[in-house]
Amino acid sequence: MEQYVIKGGSPLVGEVEIGGAKNAALGILAASIMTDETVLIENVPDVRDIKVMMQAMESIGVIIQHIDRHTVKINGRNINSQVVDGDYIKRIRASYYLIGALLGKYKSAEVTLPGGCNIGTRPIDQHLKGFRALGAKDAGVVGGGMIVAHADELKGAHIYLDMVTVGATINLMLAAVMAEGQTIIENAAKEPHVVDVANFLNCMGANIKGAGTDVIRIRGVQSLHGTEYTIIPDQIEAGTFMFAAAVTKGDVTVKNVIPKHLESISAKLMEIGCEIEESDDAVRVVATKRPLHTHVKTLPYPGFPTDMQPQITVALGLAEGTSIVTESIFENRFKYVDELTRMGASIKVESSTAIIEGVSRYTGASITAPDLRAGAALVIAGLAADGYTVVDDIRYIERGYEDFDVKLRNLGAMIEKVEDDRGIQKFKLKVG
Ligand code: EPZ
């Protein structure tokens, strides 16, 4: 099984290009099958979750042509089944977007219940409630774990989400774009990727207004058509490199980003003592000293993202004084703390709160990535640690970060992907 081996201690310096947003791409790929015409999508990240999503689409007859590493042409004309089945689909959460897309296009969808990162119970009641409101009366989970939704007709509805949910907001937009009449989604998620999916659907001929606010209004249209679209940059990939700069006392410019999407991340970095310089499509992070302590609570956008919680915890673990991190989105997102403790961190978790007594240094250790973002955060810890760190289960990290090790190496990090102990020994001999 592949691992990352890291020798810590080098400040990250230089520029890094950020790829397309994984979580926008997953929604956009699902949306692309809703027309019989061809859609061209650019800036698609080459990561594992996207590959699984494409595999699921191909399994029902979608034709996907890879133009280059980040550009695909998609045609959903020959879809021959509305049933997406198979164990592999459980590997990604966003497979449930195929319910919204197939229901919206064919009024019928059956998709294996999704898996994804194990960061909490992750119910889908809000998705199902919305599908039912739109006319899929049977929407629910049946048998051995299939989500089903069938409708004679889809009619616009007024849907009030009980909590802010990215997944349900996107899924209900997909299901509603071709429903008859008007749909209003209240308490909608405002994340940049929700807006990106809405913009993409509008380019396909949909009529969606208000994405990016908490009320989204959708007027159903008869059909959608082909288009060309470029996915927005990945807010979380950018934020991860920004924290990597902070933790290694580096100087990194993240390029090809939308600085507005990074404001909550930049604000926290400034609070902990980093300098931030923004330009039109880049943000530079300069860190010269040990981080300062602070408090942070994860919140839906524009709040501090839950997907950045492990990364900021790693930084605050090295801050002088006591910091408090409160997780308000997913109840099970501190699993990596045990691993960080093995590297010398002093963190106590009490339900959804981590109380962090900063230490002056981490020590390299053999650790396991428990999920995607925590895995990336542990790599960052390894970059700042004394000695060698080996991170197992990097398949989690590869679900959402393209060429993570290559990009870090280009910034001066000593990190390599290896297959076994021999690889680790070779790396140690090389870096000394
Ligand atoms: C999306 O997950 C992202 N995944 C997650 O990113 C991200 O952490 C999360 O949004 C929050 O920003 C994708 O976009 C594929 P939610 P999602 O629906 O849509 C509860 C990553 O690392 N809820 O916004 O599954 C839920 O339990 C991943 O890239 C219900 O109770 O999250 C959670 O507490 C990990 N019922 C909260 O809402 C529902 O029907 C927010 O979940 C739906 C959600």
Short mmCIF file of C-alpha atoms and ligand atoms in Angstrom, two decimals:
data_model
loop_
_atom_site.label_atom_id
_atom_site.label_comp_id
_atom_site.label_asym_id
_atom_site.label_seq_id
_atom_site.Cartn_x
_atom_site.Cartn_y
_atom_site.Cartn_z
CA MET A 1 0.00 0.00 0.00
CA GLU A 2 1.34 3.42 -0.91
CA GLN A 3 2.59 5.76 1.79
CA TYR A 4 4.06 9.22 2.01
CA VAL A 5 7.42 9.50 3.68
CA ILE A 6 8.35 12.98 4.82
CA LYS A 7 11.41 14.58 6.33
CA GLY A 8 10.20 17.65 8.16
CA GLY A 9 11.87 20.95 8.76
CA SER A 10 12.01 22.66 5.36
CA PRO A 11 9.98 25.86 5.04
CA LEU A 12 7.76 25.76 1.97
CA VAL A 13 8.70 28.49 -0.49
CA GLY A 14 7.43 29.30 -3.97
CA GLU A 15 4.25 29.17 -6.03
CA VAL A 16 1.63 26.48 -6.37
CA GLU A 17 -1.15 26.21 -8.96
CA ILE A 18 -4.50 25.24 -7.50
CA GLY A 19 -6.72 22.86 -9.46
CA GLY A 20 -10.45 22.78 -10.06
CA ALA A 21 -12.79 22.37 -7.11
CA LYS A 22 -13.51 18.69 -6.48
CA ASN A 23 -16.83 19.31 -4.77
CA ALA A 24 -18.02 21.60 -7.57
CA ALA A 25 -16.84 19.14 -10.21
CA LEU A 26 -18.84 16.31 -8.63
CA GLY A 27 -22.08 18.30 -8.87
CA ILE A 28 -21.26 19.56 -12.35
CA LEU A 29 -20.48 16.08 -13.67
CA ALA A 30 -23.86 14.87 -12.45
CA ALA A 31 -25.58 17.91 -13.97
CA SER A 32 -23.85 17.34 -17.32
CA ILE A 33 -25.86 14.16 -17.97
CA MET A 34 -29.14 16.08 -17.86
CA THR A 35 -28.93 17.10 -21.52
CA ASP A 36 -28.69 14.89 -24.60
CA GLU A 37 -26.24 17.38 -26.09
CA THR A 38 -22.49 17.35 -25.52
CA VAL A 39 -21.00 19.35 -22.66
CA LEU A 40 -17.33 20.36 -22.44
CA ILE A 41 -15.95 20.83 -18.94
CA GLU A 42 -12.54 22.33 -18.19
CA ASN A 43 -10.47 22.42 -14.99
CA VAL A 44 -11.72 19.02 -13.82
CA PRO A 45 -9.35 17.84 -11.07
CA ASP A 46 -7.65 14.50 -11.69
CA VAL A 47 -8.45 12.96 -8.31
CA ARG A 48 -9.88 9.63 -7.21
CA ASP A 49 -13.42 10.80 -6.27
CA ILE A 50 -13.85 12.25 -9.75
CA LYS A 51 -12.67 9.01 -11.37
CA VAL A 52 -15.21 7.02 -9.35
CA MET A 53 -17.97 9.45 -10.31
CA MET A 54 -17.08 9.11 -14.00
CA GLN A 55 -17.01 5.32 -13.66
CA ALA A 56 -20.55 5.46 -12.24
CA MET A 57 -21.69 7.68 -15.11
CA GLU A 58 -20.14 5.36 -17.71
CA SER A 59 -21.87 2.38 -16.08
CA ILE A 60 -25.25 3.78 -17.16
CA GLY A 61 -24.19 4.65 -20.70
CA VAL A 62 -22.79 8.19 -20.40
CA ILE A 63 -20.02 8.77 -22.94
CA ILE A 64 -16.98 10.53 -21.50
CA GLN A 65 -14.16 11.64 -23.76
CA HIS A 66 -10.96 12.84 -22.12
CA ILE A 67 -9.56 15.73 -24.16
CA ASP A 68 -6.62 16.31 -21.83
CA ARG A 69 -5.86 15.66 -18.16
CA HIS A 70 -8.36 18.31 -16.99
CA THR A 71 -10.84 18.59 -19.85
CA VAL A 72 -13.68 16.21 -20.62
CA LYS A 73 -16.52 16.01 -23.11
CA ILE A 74 -19.63 14.38 -21.73
CA ASN A 75 -22.69 13.11 -23.54
CA GLY A 76 -25.70 11.68 -21.73
CA ARG A 77 -27.79 10.86 -24.83
CA ASN A 78 -27.30 7.11 -24.60
CA ILE A 79 -28.08 6.62 -20.94
CA ASN A 80 -29.63 3.15 -20.81
CA SER A 81 -30.37 2.72 -17.12
CA GLN A 82 -31.44 4.87 -14.22
CA VAL A 83 -29.98 2.41 -11.75
CA VAL A 84 -26.48 3.11 -10.45
CA ASP A 85 -25.37 0.08 -8.53
CA GLY A 86 -22.16 -1.55 -7.43
CA ASP A 87 -19.89 -1.56 -4.43
CA TYR A 88 -17.39 0.90 -5.85
CA ILE A 89 -19.98 3.70 -5.83
CA LYS A 90 -20.10 3.51 -2.02
CA ARG A 91 -16.62 4.99 -2.05
CA ILE A 92 -17.90 8.48 -2.79
CA ARG A 93 -20.47 10.62 -1.10
CA ALA A 94 -21.38 12.60 -4.16
CA SER A 95 -22.78 9.59 -5.99
CA TYR A 96 -26.08 10.81 -4.57
CA TYR A 97 -26.02 13.71 -7.05
CA LEU A 98 -26.90 11.12 -9.68
CA ILE A 99 -30.28 10.75 -7.94
CA GLY A 100 -31.08 14.44 -8.44
CA ALA A 101 -29.79 14.38 -12.03
CA LEU A 102 -31.56 11.17 -13.11
CA LEU A 103 -34.76 12.07 -11.31
CA GLY A 104 -34.72 15.52 -12.89
CA LYS A 105 -34.12 14.14 -16.38
CA TYR A 106 -35.97 10.79 -16.40
CA LYS A 107 -38.22 11.06 -13.29
CA SER A 108 -36.67 7.85 -12.07
CA ALA A 109 -33.49 7.10 -10.13
CA GLU A 110 -32.00 4.34 -8.02
CA VAL A 111 -28.51 4.74 -6.62
CA THR A 112 -26.60 2.71 -4.04
CA LEU A 113 -26.43 4.56 -0.73
CA PRO A 114 -23.21 6.55 -0.67
CA GLY A 115 -20.23 6.16 1.59
CA GLY A 116 -17.51 8.79 1.49
CA CYS A 117 -15.35 10.00 4.35
CA ASN A 118 -16.23 8.63 7.75
CA ILE A 119 -16.62 11.94 9.54
CA GLY A 120 -20.07 11.52 11.05
CA THR A 121 -23.44 9.87 10.53
CA ARG A 122 -24.25 11.94 7.44
CA PRO A 123 -27.99 11.40 6.96
CA ILE A 124 -29.74 12.23 3.68
CA ASP A 125 -33.19 13.04 5.07
CA GLN A 126 -33.16 16.57 3.63
CA HIS A 127 -32.47 15.27 0.11
CA LEU A 128 -35.34 12.79 0.41
CA LYS A 129 -37.72 15.35 1.89
CA GLY A 130 -37.03 17.64 -1.06
CA PHE A 131 -37.45 14.90 -3.67
CA ARG A 132 -40.79 13.99 -2.11
CA ALA A 133 -41.90 17.63 -2.15
CA LEU A 134 -41.08 17.77 -5.88
CA GLY A 135 -43.29 14.74 -6.57
CA ALA A 136 -41.14 11.65 -6.01
CA LYS A 137 -43.51 10.30 -3.38
CA ASP A 138 -41.56 7.09 -2.82
CA ALA A 139 -38.18 8.80 -2.28
CA GLY A 140 -36.41 6.82 0.41
CA VAL A 141 -33.87 4.12 1.18
CA VAL A 142 -35.00 0.57 0.41
CA GLY A 143 -33.73 -3.00 0.54
CA GLY A 144 -30.04 -3.42 1.07
CA GLY A 145 -29.32 0.28 0.81
CA MET A 146 -30.58 1.73 -2.46
CA ILE A 147 -31.83 5.30 -2.58
CA VAL A 148 -34.87 5.34 -4.84
CA ALA A 149 -36.95 8.19 -6.21
CA HIS A 150 -39.63 7.89 -8.90
CA ALA A 151 -42.20 10.46 -10.01
CA ASP A 152 -45.04 10.58 -12.54
CA GLU A 153 -44.33 14.26 -12.83
CA LEU A 154 -42.10 16.73 -11.06
CA LYS A 155 -43.70 19.94 -9.83
CA GLY A 156 -41.98 22.96 -8.32
CA ALA A 157 -42.26 23.20 -4.54
CA HIS A 158 -41.34 25.37 -1.59
CA ILE A 159 -38.67 23.48 0.34
CA TYR A 160 -37.32 24.63 3.69
CA LEU A 161 -34.09 22.84 4.63
CA ASP A 162 -33.84 22.08 8.36
CA MET A 163 -30.09 22.68 8.32
CA VAL A 164 -27.64 24.18 5.87
CA THR A 165 -26.59 21.30 3.65
CA VAL A 166 -24.42 21.54 0.56
CA GLY A 167 -25.42 18.09 -0.70
CA ALA A 168 -29.19 18.57 -0.42
CA THR A 169 -29.03 22.09 -1.89
CA ILE A 170 -27.20 20.84 -5.00
CA ASN A 171 -29.29 17.67 -5.31
CA LEU A 172 -32.55 19.60 -5.11
CA MET A 173 -31.37 22.13 -7.69
CA LEU A 174 -30.67 19.20 -10.03
CA ALA A 175 -34.06 17.60 -9.41
CA ALA A 176 -35.92 20.91 -9.80
CA VAL A 177 -34.37 22.51 -12.92
CA MET A 178 -36.82 20.78 -15.26
CA ALA A 179 -39.76 20.49 -12.84
CA GLU A 180 -42.92 22.31 -13.82
CA GLY A 181 -43.25 25.77 -12.24
CA GLN A 182 -41.22 27.38 -9.48
CA THR A 183 -39.13 25.76 -6.76
CA ILE A 184 -37.87 27.75 -3.81
CA ILE A 185 -35.12 26.31 -1.61
CA GLU A 186 -34.94 28.14 1.71
CA ASN A 187 -31.98 27.96 4.09
CA ALA A 188 -29.86 26.91 1.10
CA ALA A 189 -26.11 26.37 1.38
CA LYS A 190 -24.04 29.29 0.02
CA GLU A 191 -20.74 27.52 -0.64
CA PRO A 192 -18.83 28.55 -3.79
CA HIS A 193 -19.39 25.09 -5.26
CA VAL A 194 -23.18 25.46 -4.88
CA VAL A 195 -22.92 28.67 -6.89
CA ASP A 196 -20.69 26.97 -9.46
CA VAL A 197 -23.18 24.15 -10.04
CA ALA A 198 -25.98 26.72 -10.40
CA ASN A 199 -23.92 28.76 -12.87
CA PHE A 200 -23.20 25.62 -14.87
CA LEU A 201 -26.87 24.65 -14.97
CA ASN A 202 -27.75 28.19 -16.06
CA CYS A 203 -25.21 27.88 -18.90
CA MET A 204 -27.12 24.74 -19.91
CA GLY A 205 -30.33 26.77 -20.10
CA ALA A 206 -31.67 26.45 -16.55
CA ASN A 207 -33.26 29.38 -14.75
CA ILE A 208 -31.78 29.48 -11.24
CA LYS A 209 -31.59 32.70 -9.25
CA GLY A 210 -30.19 33.43 -5.82
CA ALA A 211 -27.45 30.80 -5.62
CA GLY A 212 -24.93 32.14 -3.09
CA THR A 213 -27.74 33.48 -0.89
CA ASP A 214 -29.92 31.42 1.42
CA VAL A 215 -32.94 31.49 -0.89
CA ILE A 216 -32.60 29.85 -4.30
CA ARG A 217 -35.41 30.28 -6.83
CA ILE A 218 -35.66 27.89 -9.75
CA ARG A 219 -38.08 28.24 -12.66
CA GLY A 220 -38.41 24.91 -14.40
CA VAL A 221 -37.41 24.80 -18.06
CA GLN A 222 -38.42 22.25 -20.73
CA SER A 223 -34.92 21.02 -21.48
CA LEU A 224 -31.23 21.74 -21.05
CA HIS A 225 -28.63 22.07 -23.79
CA GLY A 226 -24.89 21.59 -24.30
CA THR A 227 -22.36 24.14 -23.10
CA GLU A 228 -18.70 24.76 -22.32
CA TYR A 229 -17.73 25.50 -18.75
CA THR A 230 -14.65 25.97 -16.54
CA ILE A 231 -14.84 24.79 -12.93
CA ILE A 232 -13.82 27.23 -10.17
CA PRO A 233 -10.56 26.72 -8.25
CA ASP A 234 -10.60 24.49 -5.18
CA GLN A 235 -11.02 26.56 -2.04
CA ILE A 236 -9.91 23.72 0.24
CA GLU A 237 -6.85 22.71 -1.76
CA ALA A 238 -5.78 26.37 -1.69
CA GLY A 239 -6.46 26.64 2.04
CA THR A 240 -4.46 23.47 2.70
CA PHE A 241 -1.36 24.91 1.00
CA MET A 242 -1.88 28.21 2.84
CA PHE A 243 -1.77 26.38 6.17
CA ALA A 244 1.20 24.32 5.00
CA ALA A 245 3.03 27.63 4.50
CA ALA A 246 1.98 28.84 7.95
CA VAL A 247 3.04 25.67 9.75
CA THR A 248 6.46 25.41 8.06
CA LYS A 249 7.22 29.16 8.46
CA GLY A 250 7.23 29.43 4.70
CA ASP A 251 6.38 31.88 1.95
CA VAL A 252 3.90 30.43 -0.52
CA THR A 253 1.79 32.02 -3.24
CA VAL A 254 -1.30 29.99 -4.11
CA LYS A 255 -2.14 30.81 -7.72
CA ASN A 256 -5.27 30.43 -9.79
CA VAL A 257 -7.61 31.04 -6.85
CA ILE A 258 -10.57 33.30 -6.11
CA PRO A 259 -9.33 35.24 -3.04
CA LYS A 260 -12.91 36.05 -2.01
CA HIS A 261 -13.54 32.32 -1.44
CA LEU A 262 -10.53 32.20 0.88
CA GLU A 263 -11.45 35.13 3.13
CA SER A 264 -12.33 33.15 6.26
CA ILE A 265 -9.09 31.17 5.86
CA SER A 266 -6.95 34.27 5.24
CA ALA A 267 -8.55 36.00 8.25
CA LYS A 268 -7.60 33.14 10.59
CA LEU A 269 -4.07 33.01 9.17
CA MET A 270 -3.67 36.72 9.91
CA GLU A 271 -5.01 36.17 13.42
CA ILE A 272 -2.31 33.58 14.05
CA GLY A 273 0.40 35.94 12.84
CA CYS A 274 0.84 35.33 9.10
CA GLU A 275 1.10 38.06 6.52
CA ILE A 276 -1.37 37.75 3.67
CA GLU A 277 -1.07 39.49 0.30
CA GLU A 278 -3.96 39.23 -2.13
CA SER A 279 -3.97 39.91 -5.83
CA ASP A 280 -6.63 39.23 -8.46
CA ASP A 281 -6.14 35.49 -8.64
CA ALA A 282 -3.48 34.69 -6.07
CA VAL A 283 -2.89 34.83 -2.33
CA ARG A 284 0.57 34.90 -0.75
CA VAL A 285 1.10 33.62 2.78
CA VAL A 286 4.27 34.59 4.63
CA ALA A 287 4.95 33.11 8.04
CA THR A 288 8.06 34.06 9.97
CA LYS A 289 7.27 33.04 13.52
CA ARG A 290 5.51 30.49 15.69
CA PRO A 291 1.70 30.69 15.25
CA LEU A 292 -0.33 32.67 17.77
CA HIS A 293 -3.16 30.92 19.58
CA THR A 294 -6.80 31.57 18.69
CA HIS A 295 -10.32 30.14 18.76
CA VAL A 296 -12.23 28.93 15.74
CA LYS A 297 -15.62 27.36 15.06
CA THR A 298 -16.47 25.68 11.78
CA LEU A 299 -19.57 27.02 10.07
CA PRO A 300 -21.26 26.90 6.67
CA TYR A 301 -19.86 29.37 4.11
CA PRO A 302 -18.87 32.17 4.53
CA GLY A 303 -17.77 30.82 7.92
CA PHE A 304 -14.60 28.85 8.49
CA PRO A 305 -14.97 25.56 6.53
CA THR A 306 -15.20 22.22 8.29
CA ASP A 307 -12.94 20.91 5.52
CA MET A 308 -10.16 23.14 6.92
CA GLN A 309 -10.65 22.13 10.56
CA PRO A 310 -7.85 19.53 10.77
CA GLN A 311 -5.40 21.85 9.00
CA ILE A 312 -5.97 24.74 11.43
CA THR A 313 -5.79 22.34 14.38
CA VAL A 314 -2.35 21.22 13.19
CA ALA A 315 -1.24 24.88 13.08
CA LEU A 316 -2.71 25.71 16.49
CA GLY A 317 -1.05 22.62 17.95
CA LEU A 318 2.21 24.52 17.45
CA ALA A 319 0.94 27.88 18.75
CA GLU A 320 1.98 29.41 22.01
CA GLY A 321 -0.88 29.17 24.52
CA THR A 322 -4.31 27.56 24.48
CA SER A 323 -6.54 27.41 21.42
CA ILE A 324 -10.05 26.05 21.06
CA VAL A 325 -11.44 24.51 17.87
CA THR A 326 -15.16 23.79 17.74
CA GLU A 327 -16.59 21.55 15.02
CA SER A 328 -20.21 22.39 14.34
CA ILE A 329 -20.88 20.51 11.06
CA PHE A 330 -19.75 16.88 11.51
CA GLU A 331 -19.68 15.16 14.89
CA ASN A 332 -16.85 12.75 14.16
CA ARG A 333 -14.17 14.93 12.70
CA PHE A 334 -11.46 14.80 15.37
CA LYS A 335 -10.36 11.22 14.75
CA TYR A 336 -6.95 12.37 13.55
CA VAL A 337 -6.18 13.92 16.95
CA ASP A 338 -4.89 10.58 18.26
CA GLU A 339 -2.39 10.48 15.41
CA LEU A 340 -1.34 14.08 16.02
CA THR A 341 -0.89 13.30 19.70
CA ARG A 342 1.56 10.57 18.70
CA MET A 343 3.56 13.35 17.02
CA GLY A 344 3.70 15.26 20.29
CA ALA A 345 0.58 17.44 20.13
CA SER A 346 -1.29 18.16 23.35
CA ILE A 347 -4.98 18.15 22.48
CA LYS A 348 -8.02 17.14 24.50
CA VAL A 349 -11.25 16.49 22.64
CA GLU A 350 -14.52 16.97 24.51
CA SER A 351 -17.43 16.12 22.20
CA SER A 352 -17.27 18.70 19.43
CA THR A 353 -14.48 20.81 20.92
CA ALA A 354 -10.72 20.38 20.83
CA ILE A 355 -8.74 22.15 23.52
CA ILE A 356 -5.21 22.59 22.30
CA GLU A 357 -2.18 23.38 24.46
CA GLY A 358 0.39 24.43 21.89
CA VAL A 359 3.73 22.61 21.86
CA SER A 360 6.93 24.02 20.38
CA ARG A 361 7.51 21.13 17.97
CA TYR A 362 6.08 17.93 16.54
CA THR A 363 8.14 14.76 16.28
CA GLY A 364 7.97 12.52 13.22
CA ALA A 365 5.99 9.28 13.63
CA SER A 366 4.28 6.54 11.65
CA ILE A 367 0.67 7.61 11.32
CA THR A 368 -2.47 6.75 9.37
CA ALA A 369 -4.66 9.13 7.39
CA PRO A 370 -8.18 8.62 8.78
CA ASP A 371 -9.94 10.63 6.06
CA LEU A 372 -9.25 13.06 3.23
CA ARG A 373 -8.73 16.42 4.96
CA ALA A 374 -7.30 14.97 8.15
CA GLY A 375 -4.84 13.02 6.00
CA ALA A 376 -3.67 16.21 4.32
CA ALA A 377 -3.40 17.92 7.70
CA LEU A 378 -1.22 15.11 9.06
CA VAL A 379 1.08 15.50 6.06
CA ILE A 380 1.39 19.19 6.97
CA ALA A 381 2.24 18.20 10.53
CA GLY A 382 4.93 15.90 9.12
CA LEU A 383 6.38 18.78 7.10
CA ALA A 384 6.84 20.76 10.30
CA ALA A 385 7.99 17.85 12.47
CA ASP A 386 11.48 16.92 13.55
CA GLY A 387 12.65 13.80 11.74
CA TYR A 388 10.72 11.39 9.56
CA THR A 389 6.99 10.89 9.29
CA VAL A 390 5.34 8.06 7.39
CA VAL A 391 1.68 8.54 6.46
CA ASP A 392 -0.32 5.40 5.64
CA ASP A 393 -3.62 5.10 3.79
CA ILE A 394 -2.83 7.97 1.44
CA ARG A 395 -5.60 6.75 -0.87
CA TYR A 396 -7.82 8.97 1.28
CA ILE A 397 -5.68 12.00 0.48
CA GLU A 398 -5.66 11.13 -3.21
CA ARG A 399 -9.45 11.27 -3.24
CA GLY A 400 -9.25 15.04 -3.19
CA TYR A 401 -5.70 16.29 -3.81
CA GLU A 402 -4.08 16.00 -7.23
CA ASP A 403 -0.32 15.39 -7.14
CA PHE A 404 -0.17 16.49 -3.50
CA ASP A 405 3.37 15.18 -3.03
CA VAL A 406 4.60 16.67 -6.33
CA LYS A 407 3.18 20.11 -5.54
CA LEU A 408 4.71 20.04 -2.05
CA ARG A 409 8.07 18.92 -3.44
CA ASN A 410 8.02 21.83 -5.88
CA LEU A 411 7.73 24.10 -2.84
CA GLY A 412 10.82 22.53 -1.30
CA ALA A 413 9.21 19.86 0.87
CA MET A 414 11.05 16.59 1.37
CA ILE A 415 8.25 14.15 0.66
CA GLU A 416 7.96 11.09 -1.51
CA LYS A 417 5.32 8.51 -2.34
CA VAL A 418 6.70 5.04 -1.64
CA GLU A 419 5.39 1.48 -1.87
CA ASP A 420 7.11 -0.24 1.04
CA ASP A 421 9.87 -0.16 3.66
CA ARG A 422 12.52 -0.37 0.96
CA GLY A 423 11.17 2.86 -0.49
CA ILE A 424 11.32 4.50 2.93
CA GLN A 425 14.95 3.41 3.41
CA LYS A 426 15.87 4.68 -0.06
CA PHE A 427 14.27 8.06 0.72
CA LYS A 428 16.17 8.30 4.00
CA LEU A 429 19.46 7.57 2.26
CA LYS A 430 18.67 10.20 -0.37
CA VAL A 431 17.69 13.06 1.94
CA GLY A 432 20.18 12.16 4.67
C1 EPZ B 1 -20.20 18.41 1.45
O1 EPZ B 1 -20.64 17.23 2.11
C2 EPZ B 1 -18.78 18.15 1.02
N1 EPZ B 1 -18.77 17.02 0.13
C3 EPZ B 1 -17.91 17.89 2.24
O2 EPZ B 1 -16.57 17.79 1.81
C4 EPZ B 1 -18.01 19.07 3.20
O3 EPZ B 1 -17.33 18.75 4.38
C5 EPZ B 1 -19.47 19.37 3.53
O4 EPZ B 1 -20.24 19.54 2.30
C6 EPZ B 1 -19.66 20.63 4.38
O5 EPZ B 1 -19.14 21.73 3.69
C7 EPZ B 1 -19.08 17.18 -1.15
O6 EPZ B 1 -19.37 18.27 -1.62
C8 EPZ B 1 -19.04 15.98 -2.01
P1 EPZ B 1 -23.69 18.64 4.04
P2 EPZ B 1 -22.18 16.98 2.32
O7 EPZ B 1 -24.87 18.05 3.39
O8 EPZ B 1 -22.92 17.60 1.20
C9 EPZ B 1 -26.23 17.26 7.93
C10 EPZ B 1 -14.46 16.86 1.60
O9 EPZ B 1 -13.53 16.68 2.44
N2 EPZ B 1 -27.23 16.71 7.00
O10 EPZ B 1 -23.41 20.08 3.84
O11 EPZ B 1 -22.38 15.54 2.59
C11 EPZ B 1 -24.90 16.54 7.87
O12 EPZ B 1 -24.93 15.37 8.64
C12 EPZ B 1 -15.88 16.54 1.97
O13 EPZ B 1 -14.26 17.26 0.45
C13 EPZ B 1 -28.37 16.13 7.49
O14 EPZ B 1 -28.58 16.02 8.70
O15 EPZ B 1 -22.41 17.80 3.66
C14 EPZ B 1 -23.95 17.58 8.37
O16 EPZ B 1 -23.99 17.62 9.76
C15 EPZ B 1 -15.99 15.85 3.30
N3 EPZ B 1 -29.30 15.67 6.59
C16 EPZ B 1 -24.54 18.88 7.82
O17 EPZ B 1 -25.90 18.58 7.53
C17 EPZ B 1 -29.13 15.75 5.25
O18 EPZ B 1 -30.01 15.32 4.51
C18 EPZ B 1 -23.89 19.41 6.55
O19 EPZ B 1 -23.78 18.36 5.59
C19 EPZ B 1 -27.96 16.35 4.76
C20 EPZ B 1 -27.01 16.82 5.66
#
